mmCIF file of C-alpha atoms in Angstrom:
data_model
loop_
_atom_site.group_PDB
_atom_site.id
_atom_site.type_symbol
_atom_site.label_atom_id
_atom_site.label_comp_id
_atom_site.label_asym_id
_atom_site.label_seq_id
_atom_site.Cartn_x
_atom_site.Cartn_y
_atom_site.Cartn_z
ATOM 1 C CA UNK A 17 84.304 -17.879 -0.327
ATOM 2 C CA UNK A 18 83.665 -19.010 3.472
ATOM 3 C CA UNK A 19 80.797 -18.544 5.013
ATOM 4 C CA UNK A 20 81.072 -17.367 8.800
ATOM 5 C CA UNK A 21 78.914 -16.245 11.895
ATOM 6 C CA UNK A 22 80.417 -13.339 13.407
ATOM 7 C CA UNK A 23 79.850 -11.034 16.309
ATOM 8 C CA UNK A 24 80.399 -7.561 15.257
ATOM 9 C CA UNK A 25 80.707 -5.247 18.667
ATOM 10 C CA UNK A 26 77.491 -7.094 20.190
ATOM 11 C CA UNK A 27 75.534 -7.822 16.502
ATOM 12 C CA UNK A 28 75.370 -11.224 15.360
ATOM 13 C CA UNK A 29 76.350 -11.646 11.417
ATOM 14 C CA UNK A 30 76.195 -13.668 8.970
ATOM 15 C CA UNK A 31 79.203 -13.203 6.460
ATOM 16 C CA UNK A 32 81.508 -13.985 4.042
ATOM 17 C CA UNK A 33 85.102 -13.653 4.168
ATOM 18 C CA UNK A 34 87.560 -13.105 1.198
ATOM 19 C CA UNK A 35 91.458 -13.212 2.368
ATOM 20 C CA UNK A 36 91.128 -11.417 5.453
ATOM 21 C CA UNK A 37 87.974 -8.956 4.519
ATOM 22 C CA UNK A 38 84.337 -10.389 5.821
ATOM 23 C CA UNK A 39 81.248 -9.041 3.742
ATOM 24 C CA UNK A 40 77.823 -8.892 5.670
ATOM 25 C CA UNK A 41 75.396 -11.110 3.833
ATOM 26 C CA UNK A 42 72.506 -10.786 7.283
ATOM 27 C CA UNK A 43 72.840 -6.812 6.099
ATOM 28 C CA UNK A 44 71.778 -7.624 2.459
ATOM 29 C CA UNK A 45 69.583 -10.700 2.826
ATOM 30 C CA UNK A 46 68.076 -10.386 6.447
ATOM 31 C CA UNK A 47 66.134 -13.444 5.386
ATOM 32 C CA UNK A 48 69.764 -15.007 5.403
ATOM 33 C CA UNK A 49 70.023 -15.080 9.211
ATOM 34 C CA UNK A 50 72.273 -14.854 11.120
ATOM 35 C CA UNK A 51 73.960 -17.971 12.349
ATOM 36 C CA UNK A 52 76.099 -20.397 9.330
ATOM 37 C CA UNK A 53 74.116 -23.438 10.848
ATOM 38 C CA UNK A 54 70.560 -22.006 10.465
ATOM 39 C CA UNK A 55 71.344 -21.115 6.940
ATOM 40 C CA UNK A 56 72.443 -24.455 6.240
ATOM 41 C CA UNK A 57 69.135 -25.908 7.604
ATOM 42 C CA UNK A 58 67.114 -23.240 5.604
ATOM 43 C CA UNK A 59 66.298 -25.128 3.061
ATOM 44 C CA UNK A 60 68.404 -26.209 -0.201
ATOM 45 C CA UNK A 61 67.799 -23.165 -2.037
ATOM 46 C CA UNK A 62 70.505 -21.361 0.831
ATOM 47 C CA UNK A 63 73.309 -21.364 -2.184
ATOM 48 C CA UNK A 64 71.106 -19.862 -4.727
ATOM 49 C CA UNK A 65 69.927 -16.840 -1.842
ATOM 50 C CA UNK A 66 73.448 -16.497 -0.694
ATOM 51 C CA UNK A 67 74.658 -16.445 -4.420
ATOM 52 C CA UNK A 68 71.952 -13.245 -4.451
ATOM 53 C CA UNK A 69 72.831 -11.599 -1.735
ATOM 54 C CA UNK A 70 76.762 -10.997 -2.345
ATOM 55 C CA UNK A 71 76.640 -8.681 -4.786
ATOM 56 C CA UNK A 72 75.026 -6.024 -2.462
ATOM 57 C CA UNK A 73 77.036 -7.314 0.625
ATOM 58 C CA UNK A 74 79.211 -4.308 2.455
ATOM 59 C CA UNK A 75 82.797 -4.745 3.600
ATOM 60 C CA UNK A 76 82.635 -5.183 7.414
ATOM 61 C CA UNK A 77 85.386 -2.624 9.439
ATOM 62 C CA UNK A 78 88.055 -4.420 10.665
ATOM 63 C CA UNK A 79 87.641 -3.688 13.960
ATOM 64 C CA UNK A 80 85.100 -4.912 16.492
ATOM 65 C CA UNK A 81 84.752 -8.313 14.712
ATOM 66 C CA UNK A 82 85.199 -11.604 16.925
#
C-alpha cells in the first residue's frame, strides 16, 4: 500500500493506491487529513488510524485524479 495526496477535480485527498486504483482514506477518516506529510506529523498512532480507516475507504473514479 502507498500512501498519496491527490487532487481529485479541485478536492484535496488523502489516499491509498493499490496497482493503479487509489482508495480515499480523507473520505473515511476525515481526521486523516488530507496531505501524506501532515499525516506523518500527526502523531505515531497515524499507522494504527490509517490501518482503521481502509476497510471503509471507496475506490476513487479514474478520472479527474492528478
Amino acid at each position: 500500500m502507498q500512501l498519496v495526496s491527490l487532487l481529485v477535480d479541485t478536492r484535496p485527498v488523502l489516499a491509498f493506491r493499490e496497482g493503479e486504483r487509489y482508495f480515499d482514506l480523507s473520505s473515511s477518516d476525515p481526521s486523516l487529513g488530507t496531505d501524506v506529510g501532515m499525516l506523518l506529523a500527526s502523531g505515531e498512532d497515524w499507522k494504527q488510524r490509517v490501518a482503521s480507516a481502509v476497510s471503509s475507504a471507496r475506490e476513487l473514479p479514474g478520472e479527474g485524479i492528478r
